[in-house]
C-alpha positions as semicolon CSV with decimal commas, in nm:
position;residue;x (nm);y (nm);z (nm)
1;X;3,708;-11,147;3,904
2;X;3,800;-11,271;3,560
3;X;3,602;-10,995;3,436
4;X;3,810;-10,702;3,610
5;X;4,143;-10,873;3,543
6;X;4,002;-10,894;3,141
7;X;3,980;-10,525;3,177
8;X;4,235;-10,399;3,271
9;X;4,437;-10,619;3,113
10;X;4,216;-10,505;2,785
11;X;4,345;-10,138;2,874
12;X;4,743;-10,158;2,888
13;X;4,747;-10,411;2,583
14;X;4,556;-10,079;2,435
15;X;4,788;-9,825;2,543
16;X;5,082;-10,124;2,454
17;X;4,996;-10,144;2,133
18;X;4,938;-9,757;2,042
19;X;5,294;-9,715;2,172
20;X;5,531;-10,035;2,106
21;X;5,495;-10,051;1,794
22;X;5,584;-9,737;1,670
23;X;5,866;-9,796;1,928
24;X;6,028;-10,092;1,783
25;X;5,859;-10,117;1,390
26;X;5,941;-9,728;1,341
27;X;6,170;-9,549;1,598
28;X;6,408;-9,882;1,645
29;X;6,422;-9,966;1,274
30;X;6,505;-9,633;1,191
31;X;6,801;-9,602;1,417
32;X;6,886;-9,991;1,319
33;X;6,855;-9,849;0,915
34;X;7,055;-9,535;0,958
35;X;7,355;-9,707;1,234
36;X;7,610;-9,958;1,021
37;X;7,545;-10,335;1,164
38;X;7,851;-10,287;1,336
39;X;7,796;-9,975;1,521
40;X;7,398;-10,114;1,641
41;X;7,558;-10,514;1,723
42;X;7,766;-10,319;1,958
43;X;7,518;-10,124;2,137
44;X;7,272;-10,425;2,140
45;X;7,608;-10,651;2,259
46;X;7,669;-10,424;2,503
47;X;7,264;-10,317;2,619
48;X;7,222;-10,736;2,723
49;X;7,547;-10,701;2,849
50;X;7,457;-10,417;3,091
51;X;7,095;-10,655;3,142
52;X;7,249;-10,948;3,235
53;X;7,413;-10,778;3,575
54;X;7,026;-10,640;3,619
55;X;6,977;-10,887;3,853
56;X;7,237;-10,733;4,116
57;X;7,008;-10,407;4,083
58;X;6,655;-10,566;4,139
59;X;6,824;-10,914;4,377
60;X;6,497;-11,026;4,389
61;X;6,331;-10,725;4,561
62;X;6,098;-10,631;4,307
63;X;5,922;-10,994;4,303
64;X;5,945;-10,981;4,721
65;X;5,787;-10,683;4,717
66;X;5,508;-10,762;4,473
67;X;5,420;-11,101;4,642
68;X;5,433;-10,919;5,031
69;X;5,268;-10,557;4,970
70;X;4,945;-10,729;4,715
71;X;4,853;-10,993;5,029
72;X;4,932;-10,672;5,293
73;X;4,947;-10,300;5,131
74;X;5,013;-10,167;5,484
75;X;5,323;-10,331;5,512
76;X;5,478;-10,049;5,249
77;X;5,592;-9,820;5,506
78;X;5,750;-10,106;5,690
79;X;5,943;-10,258;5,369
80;X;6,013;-9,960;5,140
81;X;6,245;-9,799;5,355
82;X;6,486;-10,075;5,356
83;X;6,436;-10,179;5,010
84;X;6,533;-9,821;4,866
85;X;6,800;-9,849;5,125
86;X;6,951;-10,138;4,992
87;X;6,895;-10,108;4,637
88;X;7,119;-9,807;4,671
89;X;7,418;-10,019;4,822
90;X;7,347;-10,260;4,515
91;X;7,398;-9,981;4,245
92;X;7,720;-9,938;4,357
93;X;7,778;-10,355;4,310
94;X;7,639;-10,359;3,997
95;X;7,875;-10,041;3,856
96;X;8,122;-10,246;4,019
97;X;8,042;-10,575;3,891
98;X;7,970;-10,455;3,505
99;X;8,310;-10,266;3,465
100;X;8,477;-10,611;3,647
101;X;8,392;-10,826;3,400
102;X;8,364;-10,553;3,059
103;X;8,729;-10,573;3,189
104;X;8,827;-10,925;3,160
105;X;8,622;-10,929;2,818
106;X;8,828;-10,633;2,676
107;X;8,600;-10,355;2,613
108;X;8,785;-10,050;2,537
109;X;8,746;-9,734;2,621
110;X;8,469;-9,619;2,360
111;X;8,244;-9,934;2,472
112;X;8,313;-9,861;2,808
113;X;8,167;-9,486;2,769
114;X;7,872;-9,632;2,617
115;X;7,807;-9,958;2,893
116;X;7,836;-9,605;3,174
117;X;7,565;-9,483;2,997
118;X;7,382;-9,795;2,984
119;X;7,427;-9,880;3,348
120;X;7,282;-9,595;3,468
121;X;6,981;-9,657;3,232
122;X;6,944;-9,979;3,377
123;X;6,949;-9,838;3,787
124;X;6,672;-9,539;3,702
125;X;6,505;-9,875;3,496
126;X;6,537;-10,095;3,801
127;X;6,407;-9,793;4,059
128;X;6,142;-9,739;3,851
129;X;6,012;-10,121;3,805
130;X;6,054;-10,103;4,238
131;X;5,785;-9,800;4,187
132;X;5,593;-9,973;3,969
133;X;5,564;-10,267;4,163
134;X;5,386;-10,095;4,429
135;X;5,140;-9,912;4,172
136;X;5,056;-10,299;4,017
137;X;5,052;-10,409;4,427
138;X;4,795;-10,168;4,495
139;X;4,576;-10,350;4,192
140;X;4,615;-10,012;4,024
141;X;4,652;-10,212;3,710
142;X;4,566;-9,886;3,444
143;X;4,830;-9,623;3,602
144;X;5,100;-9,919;3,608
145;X;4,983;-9,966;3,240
146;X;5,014;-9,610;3,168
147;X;5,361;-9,532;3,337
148;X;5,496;-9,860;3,162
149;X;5,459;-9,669;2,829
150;X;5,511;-9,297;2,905
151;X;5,881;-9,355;2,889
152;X;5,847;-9,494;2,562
153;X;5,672;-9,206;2,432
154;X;5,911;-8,932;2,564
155;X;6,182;-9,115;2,365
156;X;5,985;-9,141;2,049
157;X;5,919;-8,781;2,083
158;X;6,261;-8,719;2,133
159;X;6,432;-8,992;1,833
160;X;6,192;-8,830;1,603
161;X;6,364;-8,523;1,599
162;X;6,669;-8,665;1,594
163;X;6,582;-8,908;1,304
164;X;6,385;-8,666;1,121
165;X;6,369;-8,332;1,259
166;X;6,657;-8,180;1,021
167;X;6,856;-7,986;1,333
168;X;7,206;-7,928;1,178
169;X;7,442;-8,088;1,401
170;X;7,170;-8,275;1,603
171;X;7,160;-8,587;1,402
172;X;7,121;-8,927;1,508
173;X;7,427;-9,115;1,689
174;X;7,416;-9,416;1,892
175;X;7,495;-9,192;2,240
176;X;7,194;-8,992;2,155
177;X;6,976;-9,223;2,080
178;X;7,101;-9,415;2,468
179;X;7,047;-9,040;2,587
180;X;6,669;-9,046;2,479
181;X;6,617;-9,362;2,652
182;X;6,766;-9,198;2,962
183;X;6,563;-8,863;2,936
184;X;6,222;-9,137;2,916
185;X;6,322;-9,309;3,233
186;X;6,404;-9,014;3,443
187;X;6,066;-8,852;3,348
188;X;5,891;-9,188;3,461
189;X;6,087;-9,193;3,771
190;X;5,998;-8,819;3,879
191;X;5,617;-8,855;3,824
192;X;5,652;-9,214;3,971
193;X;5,775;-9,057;4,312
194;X;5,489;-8,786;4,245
195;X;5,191;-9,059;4,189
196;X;5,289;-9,233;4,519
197;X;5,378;-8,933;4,731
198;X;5,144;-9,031;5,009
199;X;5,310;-9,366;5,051
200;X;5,664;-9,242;5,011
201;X;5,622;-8,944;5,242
202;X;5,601;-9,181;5,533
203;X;5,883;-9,412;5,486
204;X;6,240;-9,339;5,595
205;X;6,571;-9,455;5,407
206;X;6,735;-9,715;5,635
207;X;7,102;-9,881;5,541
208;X;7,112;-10,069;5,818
209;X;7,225;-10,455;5,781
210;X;6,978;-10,587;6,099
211;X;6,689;-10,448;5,903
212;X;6,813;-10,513;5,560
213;X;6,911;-10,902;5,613
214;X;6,631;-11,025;5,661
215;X;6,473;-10,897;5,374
216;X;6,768;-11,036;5,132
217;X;6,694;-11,401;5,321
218;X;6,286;-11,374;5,190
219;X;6,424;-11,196;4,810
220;X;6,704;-11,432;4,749
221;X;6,504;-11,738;4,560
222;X;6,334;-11,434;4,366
223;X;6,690;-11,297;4,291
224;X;6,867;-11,619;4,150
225;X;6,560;-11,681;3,997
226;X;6,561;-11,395;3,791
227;X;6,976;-11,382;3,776
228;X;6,908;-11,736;3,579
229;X;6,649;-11,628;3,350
230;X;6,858;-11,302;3,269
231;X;7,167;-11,487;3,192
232;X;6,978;-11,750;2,941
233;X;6,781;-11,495;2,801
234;X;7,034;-11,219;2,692
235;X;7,366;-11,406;2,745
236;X;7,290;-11,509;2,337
237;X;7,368;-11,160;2,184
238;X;7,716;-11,177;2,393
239;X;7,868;-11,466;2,297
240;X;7,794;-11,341;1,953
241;X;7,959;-11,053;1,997
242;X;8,240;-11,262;2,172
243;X;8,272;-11,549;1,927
244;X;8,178;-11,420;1,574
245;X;8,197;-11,008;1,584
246;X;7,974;-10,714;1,568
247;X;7,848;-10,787;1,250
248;X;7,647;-11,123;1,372
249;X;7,544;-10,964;1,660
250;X;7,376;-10,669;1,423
251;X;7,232;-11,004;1,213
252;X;7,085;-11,128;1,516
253;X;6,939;-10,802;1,637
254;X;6,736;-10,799;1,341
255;X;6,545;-11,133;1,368
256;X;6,540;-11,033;1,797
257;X;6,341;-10,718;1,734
258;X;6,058;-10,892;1,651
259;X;6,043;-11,175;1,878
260;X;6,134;-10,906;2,197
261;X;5,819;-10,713;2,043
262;X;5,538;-10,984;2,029
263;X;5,738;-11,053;2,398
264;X;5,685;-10,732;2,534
265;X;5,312;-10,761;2,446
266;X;5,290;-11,111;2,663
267;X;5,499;-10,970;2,946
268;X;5,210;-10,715;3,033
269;X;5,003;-11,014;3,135
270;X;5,302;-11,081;3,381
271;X;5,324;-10,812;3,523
272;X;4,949;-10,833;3,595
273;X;4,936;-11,200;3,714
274;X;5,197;-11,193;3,968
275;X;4,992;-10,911;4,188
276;X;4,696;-11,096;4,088
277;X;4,802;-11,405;4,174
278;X;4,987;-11,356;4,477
279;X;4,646;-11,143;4,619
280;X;4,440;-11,523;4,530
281;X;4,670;-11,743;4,578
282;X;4,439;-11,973;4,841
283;X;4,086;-11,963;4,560
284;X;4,241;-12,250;4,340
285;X;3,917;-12,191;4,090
286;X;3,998;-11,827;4,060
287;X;4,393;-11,998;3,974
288;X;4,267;-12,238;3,739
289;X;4,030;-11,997;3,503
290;X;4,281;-11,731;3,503
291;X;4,596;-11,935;3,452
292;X;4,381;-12,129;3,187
293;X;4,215;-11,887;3,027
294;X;4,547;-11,673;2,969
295;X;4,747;-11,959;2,858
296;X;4,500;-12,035;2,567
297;X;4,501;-11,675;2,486
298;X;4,895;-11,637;2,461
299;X;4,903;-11,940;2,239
300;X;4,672;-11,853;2,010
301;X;4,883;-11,532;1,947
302;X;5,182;-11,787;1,978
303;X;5,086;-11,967;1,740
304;X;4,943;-11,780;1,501
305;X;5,275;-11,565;1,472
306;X;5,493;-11,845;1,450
307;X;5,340;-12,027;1,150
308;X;5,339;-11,670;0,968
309;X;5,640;-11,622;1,099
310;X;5,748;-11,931;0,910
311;X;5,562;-11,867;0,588
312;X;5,643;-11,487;0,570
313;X;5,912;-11,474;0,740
314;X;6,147;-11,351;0,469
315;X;5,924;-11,106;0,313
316;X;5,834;-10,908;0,687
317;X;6,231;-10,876;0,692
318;X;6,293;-10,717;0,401
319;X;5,996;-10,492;0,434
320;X;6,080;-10,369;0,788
321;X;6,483;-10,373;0,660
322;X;6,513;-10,318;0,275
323;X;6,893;-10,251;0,248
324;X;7,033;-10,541;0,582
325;X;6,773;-10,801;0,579
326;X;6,974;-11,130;0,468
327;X;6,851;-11,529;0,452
328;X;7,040;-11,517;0,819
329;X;6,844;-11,259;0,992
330;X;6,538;-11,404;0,835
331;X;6,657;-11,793;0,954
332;X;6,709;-11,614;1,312
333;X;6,405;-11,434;1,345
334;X;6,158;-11,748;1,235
335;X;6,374;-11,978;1,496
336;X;6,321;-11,715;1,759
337;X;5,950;-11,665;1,739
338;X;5,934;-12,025;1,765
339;X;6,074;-12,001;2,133
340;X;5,762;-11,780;2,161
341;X;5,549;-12,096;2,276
342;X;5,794;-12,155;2,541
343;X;5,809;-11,762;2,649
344;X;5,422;-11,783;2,711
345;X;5,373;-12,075;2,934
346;X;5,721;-11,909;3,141
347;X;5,528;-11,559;3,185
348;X;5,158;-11,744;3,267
349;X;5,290;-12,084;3,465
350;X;5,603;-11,906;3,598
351;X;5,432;-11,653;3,737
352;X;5,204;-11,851;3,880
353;X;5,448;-12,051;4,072
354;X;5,624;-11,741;4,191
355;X;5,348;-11,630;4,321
356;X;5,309;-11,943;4,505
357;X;5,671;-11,900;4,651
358;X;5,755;-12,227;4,506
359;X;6,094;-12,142;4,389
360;X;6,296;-12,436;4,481
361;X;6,211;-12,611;4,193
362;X;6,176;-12,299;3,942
363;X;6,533;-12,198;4,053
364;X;6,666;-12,604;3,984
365;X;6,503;-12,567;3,639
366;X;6,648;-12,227;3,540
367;X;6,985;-12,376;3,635
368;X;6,942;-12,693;3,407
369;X;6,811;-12,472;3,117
370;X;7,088;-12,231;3,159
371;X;7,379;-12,504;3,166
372;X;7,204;-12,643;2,801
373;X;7,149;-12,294;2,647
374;X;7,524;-12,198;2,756
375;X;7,655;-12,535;2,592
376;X;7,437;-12,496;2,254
377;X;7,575;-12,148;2,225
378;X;7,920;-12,248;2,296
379;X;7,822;-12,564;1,988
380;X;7,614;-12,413;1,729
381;X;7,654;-11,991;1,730
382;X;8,065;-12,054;1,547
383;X;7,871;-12,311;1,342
384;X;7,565;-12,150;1,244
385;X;7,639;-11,775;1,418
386;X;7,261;-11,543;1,440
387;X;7,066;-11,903;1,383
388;X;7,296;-12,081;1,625
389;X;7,222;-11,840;1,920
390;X;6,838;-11,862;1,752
391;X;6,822;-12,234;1,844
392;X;7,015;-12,214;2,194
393;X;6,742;-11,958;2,323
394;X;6,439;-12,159;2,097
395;X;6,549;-12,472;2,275
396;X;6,544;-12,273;2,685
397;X;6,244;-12,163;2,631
398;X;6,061;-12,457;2,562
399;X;6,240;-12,642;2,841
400;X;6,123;-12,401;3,054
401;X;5,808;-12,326;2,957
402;X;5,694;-12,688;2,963
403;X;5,874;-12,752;3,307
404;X;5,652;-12,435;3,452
405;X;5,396;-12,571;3,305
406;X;5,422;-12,949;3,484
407;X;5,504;-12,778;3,816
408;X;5,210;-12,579;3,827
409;X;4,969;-12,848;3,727
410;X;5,123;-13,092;3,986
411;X;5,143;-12,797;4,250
412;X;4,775;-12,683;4,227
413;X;4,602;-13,063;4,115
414;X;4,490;-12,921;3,745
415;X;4,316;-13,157;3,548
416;X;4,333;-13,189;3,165
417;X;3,980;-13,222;3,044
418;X;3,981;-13,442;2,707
419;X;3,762;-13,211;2,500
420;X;3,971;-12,896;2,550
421;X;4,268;-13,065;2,468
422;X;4,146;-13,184;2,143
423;X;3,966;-12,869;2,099
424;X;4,313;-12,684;2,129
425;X;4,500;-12,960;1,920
426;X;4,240;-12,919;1,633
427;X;4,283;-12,506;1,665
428;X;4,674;-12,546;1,576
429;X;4,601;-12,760;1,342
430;X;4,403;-12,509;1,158
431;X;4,601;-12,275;1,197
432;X;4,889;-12,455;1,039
433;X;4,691;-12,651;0,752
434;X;4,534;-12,238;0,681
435;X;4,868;-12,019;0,765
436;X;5,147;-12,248;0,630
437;X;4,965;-12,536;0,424
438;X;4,725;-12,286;0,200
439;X;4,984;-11,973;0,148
440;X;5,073;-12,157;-0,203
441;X;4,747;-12,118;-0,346
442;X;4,729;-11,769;-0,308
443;X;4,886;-11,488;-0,590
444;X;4,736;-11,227;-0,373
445;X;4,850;-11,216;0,034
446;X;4,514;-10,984;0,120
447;X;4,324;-11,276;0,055
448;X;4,512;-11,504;0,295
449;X;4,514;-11,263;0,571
450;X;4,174;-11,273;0,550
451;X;4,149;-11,592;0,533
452;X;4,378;-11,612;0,828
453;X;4,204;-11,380;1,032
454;X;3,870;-11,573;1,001
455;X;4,084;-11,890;1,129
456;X;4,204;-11,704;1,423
457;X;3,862;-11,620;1,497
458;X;3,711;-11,961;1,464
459;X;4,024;-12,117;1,681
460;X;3,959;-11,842;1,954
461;X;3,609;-11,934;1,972
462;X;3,745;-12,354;1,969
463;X;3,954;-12,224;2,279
464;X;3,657;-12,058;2,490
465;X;3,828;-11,743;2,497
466;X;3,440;-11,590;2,420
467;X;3,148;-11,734;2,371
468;X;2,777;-11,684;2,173
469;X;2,640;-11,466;2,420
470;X;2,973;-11,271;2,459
471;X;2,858;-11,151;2,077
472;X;2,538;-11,126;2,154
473;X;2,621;-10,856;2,436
């Protein structure tokens, strides 16, 4: 089992990282270099702007659906229906709810032209993660893997020409490049619908409240869980926007680049471990080596990146952004990959409990760790503006990555075994004496990397993520 789930997890981090990088260290800096810090904090103000109402769009469905169709595919055609049904109704709410409040903030009309644009992004986005959903439900991990980047590509292929393709009055403006992104998703969408054909062909679009109640009763935990997590994860770049200007909000997108990349490369383990989860959820071993064996592997990466984070943190800036990288986008970005530690036990233990439907308590600790990240934005972003909002999200995530990571020990009876934990104490504590303790003896980096890479190596084989005869085969 461990071996199949290795595997195809092995194949979208493949196609993930021949993709999202180029995405976000080529494509994304480019547009970041060549847009003022004014004109991109806007557009990234107003993108988690148009994110945090995501959860009216999805209201838990997509989580529902995931946890019902993986323990019961036949109960698509009974579910789909209504679920398409209703997410329709909900686009209408979330236009609704999005203009509302860009309203009381006092957008005007050029940012509202731009959040339309976004918004609709976000509804192809959210009808697309529905699709998906059902792909990852039907343990077709690889095709999930490989429509999760397709989108991606089309708007690389697109940006590049825009960027560099030299078409005289085709140059690069923040509406075109929220255009590409829209082209990408509408291509995933139509050869979504094409890939499932067979299961769509047989359902029938119902808006009918007796049908569509009942399925908003079983998705509402999964909806206010996610309508926390969206609010302390993106409400950061908003109040930045709000209190301090465009201009911080361009600092902080910077430093947030970064972070959301090495993010996006732990959230494909997510995406896998909820359908994976949900379809084991009674074999507590199967739990307990997967959970466990994930876990390790995120913090490894965790920590690694942090500590060089920390020690190279300025020089990665002003590599990837020569002519805007400043001591505060540097000071965000090493705070935020700090809240990486926290991100990865939320995405392994999270999941884990939400696939257990135990989302009483994950819902009461979302609430607690939004009220605190809301206050220590309100505190520290007119104090310390891009490293304020760094430490408010820093500080959620590792409340809620180490309450996820209680609960699901408690829920499932995991025991800590003594030598693991002092193997995995011992493996940061290379890592730190190596990464952060030996950069000063060093004139030439290429020899630390090195250095660093056989550390990783030895702390991955101190974790038990492989073994001798794992070489040896």
């Amino acid at each position: 089992m461990l071996k199949k789930y290795l595997s195809d997890i092995a194949f979208m981090q493949v196609l993930n990282l021949l993709v999202k990088p180029v995405w976000i260290l080529v494509i994304d800096r480019a547009v970041q270099n060549a847009l003022t810090q004014e004109i991109y904090g806007n557009y990234f103000a107003l993108f988690n702007f148009s994110l945090m109402f995501f959860i009216v769009l999805d209201l838990g469905l997509n989580g529902y659906n995931t946890t019902e169709i993986s323990r019961d595919t036949n109960k698509i055609v009974s579910i789909a229906g209504n679920i398409i049904g209703l997410k329709i109704l909900l686009m209408v709410v979330y236009l609704l709810a999005a203009f509302g409040v860009g309203s009381l903030l006092g957008y005007n009309r050029l940012e509202f032209n731009l959040l339309l644009i976004l918004c609709i992004l976000q509804i192809i986005t959210s009808f697309n993660q529905y699709l998906r959903s059902i792909v990852s439900s039907l343990q077709k991990f690889k095709w999930d893997g490989i429509f999760m980047v397709l989108d991606r590509i089309v708007i690389i292929s697109i940006c590049s020409v825009l960027i560099w393709g030299g078409i005289s009055d085709w140059g690069l403006t923040i509406n075109r490049f929220v255009y590409a992104q829209l082209i990408g998703v509408i291509v995933v969408s139509i050869l979504l619908v094409v890939f499932l054909r067979k299961q769509l062909s047989k359902i029938r679009i119902s808006f009918q409240f007796h049908k569509i109640i009942p399925i908003l009763k079983q998705s509402w935990p999964f909806a206010l869980l996610i309508m926390l997590m969206g609010l302390y994860n993106y409400m950061d770049s908003v109040m930045l926007k709000l209190l301090v200007g465009d201009e911080e909000a361009g600092v902080y997108a910077l430093g947030y680049r970064l972070f959301y990349a090495l993010l996006m490369f732990a959230q494909i383990f997510s995406g896998v471990l909820l359908p994976f989860f949900s379809k084991n959820i009674n074999d507590v071993n199967i739990l307990r080596e997967v959970s466990g064996y994930t876990s390790k592997l995120l913090l490894l990466v965790g920590f690694t990146a942090v500590f060089f984070s920390y020690s190279y943190g300025t020089d990665i800036m002003q590599l990837l952004y020569p002519d805007k990288a400043s001591d505060a986008s540097s000071n965000a970005f090493i705070i935020l990959m700090f809240g990486f530690i926290g991100s990865a036990l939320v995405l392994v233990y999270g999941t884990l409990l939400t696939a257990a439907l135990a989302l009483k308590y994950l819902n009461l600790a979302a609430l607690i760790t939004l009220v605190i990240n809301l206050i220590l934005n309100i505190k520290l972003i007119p104090l310390y503006g891009a490293s304020g909002a760094a430490i408010a999200t820093l500080s959620s995530q590792l409340i809620f990555g180490g309450v996820c990571l209680i609960l699901s020990y408690l829920k499932f009876s995991f025991k800590l075994k003594r030598t693991d934990t002092f193997r995995q104490i011992l493996g940061v504590l290379m890592l730190l004496i190596v990464i952060v303790g030996f950069k000063q003896y060093f004139d030439n980096p290429i020899v630390h990397f090195v250095l660093i890479a056989v550390v990783v190596f030895l702390v991955a084989y101190l974790f038990k993520l492989f073994s001798v005869k794992h070489l040896n085969s």
